[in-house]
mmCIF file of C-alpha atoms in Angstrom:
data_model
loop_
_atom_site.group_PDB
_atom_site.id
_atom_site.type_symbol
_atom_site.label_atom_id
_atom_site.label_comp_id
_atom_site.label_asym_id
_atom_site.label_seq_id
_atom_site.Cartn_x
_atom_site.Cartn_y
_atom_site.Cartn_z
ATOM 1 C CA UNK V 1 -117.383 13.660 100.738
ATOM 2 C CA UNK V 2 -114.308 15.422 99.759
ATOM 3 C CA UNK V 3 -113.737 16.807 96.521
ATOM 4 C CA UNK V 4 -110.131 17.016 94.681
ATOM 5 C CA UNK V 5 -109.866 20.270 92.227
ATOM 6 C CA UNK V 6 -107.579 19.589 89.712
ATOM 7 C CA UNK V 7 -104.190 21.790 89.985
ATOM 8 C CA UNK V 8 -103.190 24.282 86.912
ATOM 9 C CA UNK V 9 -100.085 25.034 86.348
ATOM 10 C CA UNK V 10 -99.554 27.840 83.683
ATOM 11 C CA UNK V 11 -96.354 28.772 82.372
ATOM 12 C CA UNK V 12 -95.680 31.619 80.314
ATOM 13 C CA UNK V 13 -93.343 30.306 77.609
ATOM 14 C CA UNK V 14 -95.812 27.359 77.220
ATOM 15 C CA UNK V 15 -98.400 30.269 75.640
ATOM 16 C CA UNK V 16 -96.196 32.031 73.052
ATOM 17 C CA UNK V 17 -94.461 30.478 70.624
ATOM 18 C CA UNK V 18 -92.335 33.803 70.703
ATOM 19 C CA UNK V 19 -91.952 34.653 74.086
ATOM 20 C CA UNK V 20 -89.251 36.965 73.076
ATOM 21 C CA UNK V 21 -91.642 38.751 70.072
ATOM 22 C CA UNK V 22 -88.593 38.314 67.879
ATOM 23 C CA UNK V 23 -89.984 40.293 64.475
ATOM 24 C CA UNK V 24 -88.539 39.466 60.835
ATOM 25 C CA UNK V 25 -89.887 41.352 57.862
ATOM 26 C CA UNK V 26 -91.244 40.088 54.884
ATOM 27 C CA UNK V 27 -92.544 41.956 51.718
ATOM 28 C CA UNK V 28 -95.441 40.729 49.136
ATOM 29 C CA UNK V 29 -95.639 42.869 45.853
ATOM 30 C CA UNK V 30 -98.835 42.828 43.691
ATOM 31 C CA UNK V 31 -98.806 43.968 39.991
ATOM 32 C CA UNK V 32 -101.305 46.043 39.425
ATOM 33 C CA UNK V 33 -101.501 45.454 35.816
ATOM 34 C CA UNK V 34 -101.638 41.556 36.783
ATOM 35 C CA UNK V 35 -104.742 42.310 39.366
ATOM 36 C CA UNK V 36 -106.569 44.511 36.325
ATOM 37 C CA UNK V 37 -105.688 42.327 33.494
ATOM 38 C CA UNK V 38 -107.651 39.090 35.588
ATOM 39 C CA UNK V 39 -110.764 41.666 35.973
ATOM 40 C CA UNK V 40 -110.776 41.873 32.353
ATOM 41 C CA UNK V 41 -110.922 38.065 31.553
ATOM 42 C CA UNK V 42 -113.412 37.653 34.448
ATOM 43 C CA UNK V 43 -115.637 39.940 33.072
ATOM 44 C CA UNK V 44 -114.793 38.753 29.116
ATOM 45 C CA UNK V 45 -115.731 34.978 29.956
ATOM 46 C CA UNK V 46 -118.927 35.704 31.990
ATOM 47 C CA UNK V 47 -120.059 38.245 29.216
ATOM 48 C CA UNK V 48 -118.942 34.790 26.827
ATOM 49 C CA UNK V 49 -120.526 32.506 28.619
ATOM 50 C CA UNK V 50 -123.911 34.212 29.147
ATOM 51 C CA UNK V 51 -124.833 33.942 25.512
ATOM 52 C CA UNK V 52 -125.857 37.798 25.129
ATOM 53 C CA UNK V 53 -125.297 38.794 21.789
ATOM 54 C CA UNK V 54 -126.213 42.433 21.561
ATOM 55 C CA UNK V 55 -123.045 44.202 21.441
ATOM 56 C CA UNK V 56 -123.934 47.182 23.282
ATOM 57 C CA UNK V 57 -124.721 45.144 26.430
ATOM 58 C CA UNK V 58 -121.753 42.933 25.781
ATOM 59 C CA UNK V 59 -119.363 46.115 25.749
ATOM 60 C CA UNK V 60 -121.504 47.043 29.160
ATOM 61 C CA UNK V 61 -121.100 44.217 31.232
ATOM 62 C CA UNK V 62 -117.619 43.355 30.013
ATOM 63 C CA UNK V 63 -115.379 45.694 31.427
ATOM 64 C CA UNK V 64 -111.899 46.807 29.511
ATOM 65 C CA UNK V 65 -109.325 48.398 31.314
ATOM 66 C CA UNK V 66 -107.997 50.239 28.486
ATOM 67 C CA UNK V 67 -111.465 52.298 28.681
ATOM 68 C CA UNK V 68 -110.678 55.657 30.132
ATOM 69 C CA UNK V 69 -114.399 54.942 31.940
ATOM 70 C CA UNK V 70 -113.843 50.888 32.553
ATOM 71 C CA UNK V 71 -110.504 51.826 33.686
ATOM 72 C CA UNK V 72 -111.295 54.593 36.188
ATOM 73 C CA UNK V 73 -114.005 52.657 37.772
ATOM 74 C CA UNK V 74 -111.762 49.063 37.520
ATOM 75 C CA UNK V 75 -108.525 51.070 39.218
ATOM 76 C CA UNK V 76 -110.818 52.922 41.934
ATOM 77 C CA UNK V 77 -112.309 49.340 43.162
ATOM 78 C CA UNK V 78 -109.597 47.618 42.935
ATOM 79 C CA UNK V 79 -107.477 50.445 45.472
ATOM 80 C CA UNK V 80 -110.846 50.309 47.313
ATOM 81 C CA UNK V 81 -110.235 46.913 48.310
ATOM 82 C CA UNK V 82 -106.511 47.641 48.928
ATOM 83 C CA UNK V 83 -107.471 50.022 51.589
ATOM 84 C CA UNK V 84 -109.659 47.159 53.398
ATOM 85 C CA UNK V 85 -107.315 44.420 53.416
ATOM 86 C CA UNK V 86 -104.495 47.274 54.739
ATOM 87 C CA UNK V 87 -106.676 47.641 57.410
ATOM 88 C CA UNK V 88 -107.956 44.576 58.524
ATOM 89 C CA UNK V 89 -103.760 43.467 58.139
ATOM 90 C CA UNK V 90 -102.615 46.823 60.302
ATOM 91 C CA UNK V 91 -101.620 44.538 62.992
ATOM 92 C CA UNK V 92 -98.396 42.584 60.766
ATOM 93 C CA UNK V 93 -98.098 45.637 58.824
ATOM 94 C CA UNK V 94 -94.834 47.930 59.318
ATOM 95 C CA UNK V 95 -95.948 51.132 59.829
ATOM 96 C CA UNK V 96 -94.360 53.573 57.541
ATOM 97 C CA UNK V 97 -94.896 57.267 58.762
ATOM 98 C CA UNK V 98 -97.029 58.923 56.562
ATOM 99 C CA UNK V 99 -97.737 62.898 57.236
ATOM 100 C CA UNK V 100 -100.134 63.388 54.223
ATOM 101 C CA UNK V 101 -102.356 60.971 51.872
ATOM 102 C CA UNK V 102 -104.738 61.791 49.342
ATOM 103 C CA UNK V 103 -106.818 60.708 47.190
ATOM 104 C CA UNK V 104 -104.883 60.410 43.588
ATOM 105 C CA UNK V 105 -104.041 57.458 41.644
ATOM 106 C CA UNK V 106 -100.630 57.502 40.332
ATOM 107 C CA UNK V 107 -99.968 55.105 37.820
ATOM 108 C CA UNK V 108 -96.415 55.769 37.992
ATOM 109 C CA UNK V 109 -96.386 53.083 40.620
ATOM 110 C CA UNK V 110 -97.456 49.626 39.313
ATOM 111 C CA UNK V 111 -97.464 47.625 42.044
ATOM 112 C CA UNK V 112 -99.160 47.232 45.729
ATOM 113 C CA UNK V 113 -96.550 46.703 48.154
ATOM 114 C CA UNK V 114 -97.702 44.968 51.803
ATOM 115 C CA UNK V 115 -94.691 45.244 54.165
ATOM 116 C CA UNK V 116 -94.849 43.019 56.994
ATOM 117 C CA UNK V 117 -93.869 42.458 59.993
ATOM 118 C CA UNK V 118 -94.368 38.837 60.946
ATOM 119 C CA UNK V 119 -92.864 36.672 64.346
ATOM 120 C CA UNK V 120 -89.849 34.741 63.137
ATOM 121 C CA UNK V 121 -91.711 31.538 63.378
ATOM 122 C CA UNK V 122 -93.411 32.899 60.173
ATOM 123 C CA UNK V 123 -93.105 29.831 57.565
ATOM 124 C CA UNK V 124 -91.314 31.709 54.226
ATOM 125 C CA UNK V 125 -92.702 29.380 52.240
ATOM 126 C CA UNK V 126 -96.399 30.917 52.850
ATOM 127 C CA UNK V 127 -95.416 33.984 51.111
ATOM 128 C CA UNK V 128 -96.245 32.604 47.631
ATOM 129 C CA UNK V 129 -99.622 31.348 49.083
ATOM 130 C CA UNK V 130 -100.401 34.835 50.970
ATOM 131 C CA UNK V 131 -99.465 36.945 47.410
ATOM 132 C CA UNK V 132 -101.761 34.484 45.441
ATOM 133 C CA UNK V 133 -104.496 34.842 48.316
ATOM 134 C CA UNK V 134 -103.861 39.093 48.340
ATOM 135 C CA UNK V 135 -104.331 38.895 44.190
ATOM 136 C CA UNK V 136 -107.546 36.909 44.731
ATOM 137 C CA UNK V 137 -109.255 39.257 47.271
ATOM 138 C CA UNK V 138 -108.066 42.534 45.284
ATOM 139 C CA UNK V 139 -109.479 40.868 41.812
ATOM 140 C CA UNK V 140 -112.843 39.218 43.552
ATOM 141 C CA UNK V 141 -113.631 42.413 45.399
ATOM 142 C CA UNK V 142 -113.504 44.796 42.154
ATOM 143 C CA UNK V 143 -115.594 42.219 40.306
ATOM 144 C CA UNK V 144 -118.276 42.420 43.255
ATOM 145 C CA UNK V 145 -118.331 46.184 42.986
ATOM 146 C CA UNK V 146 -118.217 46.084 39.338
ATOM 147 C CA UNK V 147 -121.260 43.316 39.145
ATOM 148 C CA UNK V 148 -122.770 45.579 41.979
ATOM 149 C CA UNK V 149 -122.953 48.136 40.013
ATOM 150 C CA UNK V 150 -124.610 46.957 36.862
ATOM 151 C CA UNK V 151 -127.386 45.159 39.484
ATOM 152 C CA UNK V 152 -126.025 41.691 38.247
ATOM 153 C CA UNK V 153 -126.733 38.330 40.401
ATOM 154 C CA UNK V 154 -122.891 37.606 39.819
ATOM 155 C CA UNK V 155 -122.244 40.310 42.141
ATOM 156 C CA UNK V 156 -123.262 37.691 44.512
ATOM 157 C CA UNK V 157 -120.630 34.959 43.402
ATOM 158 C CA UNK V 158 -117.559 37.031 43.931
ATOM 159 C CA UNK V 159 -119.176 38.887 47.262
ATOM 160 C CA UNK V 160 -119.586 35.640 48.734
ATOM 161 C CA UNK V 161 -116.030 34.243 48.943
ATOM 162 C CA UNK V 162 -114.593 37.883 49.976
ATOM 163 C CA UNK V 163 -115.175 37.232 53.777
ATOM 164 C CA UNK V 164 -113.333 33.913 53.595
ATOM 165 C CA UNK V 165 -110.502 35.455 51.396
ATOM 166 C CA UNK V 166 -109.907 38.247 54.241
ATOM 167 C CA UNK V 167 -110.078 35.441 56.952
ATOM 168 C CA UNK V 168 -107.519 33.330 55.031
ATOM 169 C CA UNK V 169 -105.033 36.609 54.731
ATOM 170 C CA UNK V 170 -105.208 37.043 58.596
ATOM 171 C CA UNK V 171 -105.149 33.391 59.341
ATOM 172 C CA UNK V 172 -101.699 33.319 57.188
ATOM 173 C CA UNK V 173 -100.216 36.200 59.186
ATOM 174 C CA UNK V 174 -101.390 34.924 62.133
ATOM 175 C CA UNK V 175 -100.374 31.120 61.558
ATOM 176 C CA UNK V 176 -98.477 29.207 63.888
ATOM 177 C CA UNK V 177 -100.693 30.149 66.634
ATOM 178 C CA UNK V 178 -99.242 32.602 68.956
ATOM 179 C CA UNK V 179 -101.120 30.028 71.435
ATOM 180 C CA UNK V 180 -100.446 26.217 72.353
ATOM 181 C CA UNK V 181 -102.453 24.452 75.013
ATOM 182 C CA UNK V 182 -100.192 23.539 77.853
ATOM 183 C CA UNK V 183 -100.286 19.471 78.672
ATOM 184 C CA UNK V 184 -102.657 18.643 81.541
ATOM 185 C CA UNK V 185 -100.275 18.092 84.369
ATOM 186 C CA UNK V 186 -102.161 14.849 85.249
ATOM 187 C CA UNK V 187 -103.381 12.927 82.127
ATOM 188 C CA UNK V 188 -106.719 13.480 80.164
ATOM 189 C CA UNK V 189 -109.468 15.213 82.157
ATOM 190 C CA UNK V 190 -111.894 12.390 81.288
ATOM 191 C CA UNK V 191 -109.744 10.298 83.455
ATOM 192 C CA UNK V 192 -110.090 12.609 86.228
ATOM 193 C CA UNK V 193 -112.787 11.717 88.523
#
């Protein structure tokens, strides 16, 4: 009994959709006021809804950006999360040479900038989607911490979609594929036997 193993062929331009790595760069800006100002309502409409009506614990759990302390701790988790997403996007970011950083929040600047560079395949129109997406992760993830913080279960609500956030970010970046499945040369394996 003989047996027949199927024959492969693999071409190279059949795996990239950019064979030549042709780069175009886009930019996404994110108000920072925008990002803060969402914390605040979060925070004002759970506080709302929860029925509490002692106003000390109100003013707690609600957090107000206009609060030297609210603000410090709102504006230090929300460039927390900044740093994470920059580095789980390093790979589509342009890198912009940098010979010092520090620590120190200047609010001179009011807006995150992500600079990208993404394969020219890269759909414009998903720019909206990815700034909308970037706002989301950078609001959600300062509400975790800030929920964390003050040992409430909502810590768990916002904590919970950060993960897919992050993986819809990359997925955007990444999207088309930088794969495609070549065509079996003879047909559907089923019908191979």
């Amino acid at each position: 009994m003989s047996y027949i193993k199927p024959i492969l062929i693999v071409n190279d331009s059949l795996l990239t959709s950019n064979p030549s790595g042709e780069k175009k760069p886009r930019k996404v800006e994110i108000y920072k006021n925008e990002v803060y100002k969402d914390i605040d309502l979060h925070t004002h409409k759970h506080v709302e809804a929860s029925g509490v009506q002692d106003k000390q614990v109100r003013n707690a759990v609600s957090s107000d950006n206009s609060e030297n302390v609210d603000g410090s701790i709102i504006v230090r988790n929300v460039e927390f999360r900044d740093a994470q997403l920059r580095r789980r996007l390093r790979h589509a970011l342009v890198d912009q040479p940098v010979e010092y950083a520090d620590d120190d929040i200047t609010l001179a600047d009011n807006m995150y900038r992500y600079w990208f560079n993404l394969p020219v395949e890269f759909k414009d129109n998903s720019l909206r989607a990815l700034a909308e997406y970037i706002h989301r992760f950078l609001v959600f993830g300062a509400l975790y911490d800030w929920y964390l913080m003050l040992g409430s279960a909502q810590a768990g609500y916002y904590g919970a979609q950060l993960g897919e956030l992050e993986d819809t970010i990359d997925s955007i970046l990444r999207s088309p594929s930088i794969v495609k499945r070549p065509m079996q040369p003879f047909g559907p394996a089923d019908k191979l036997r």
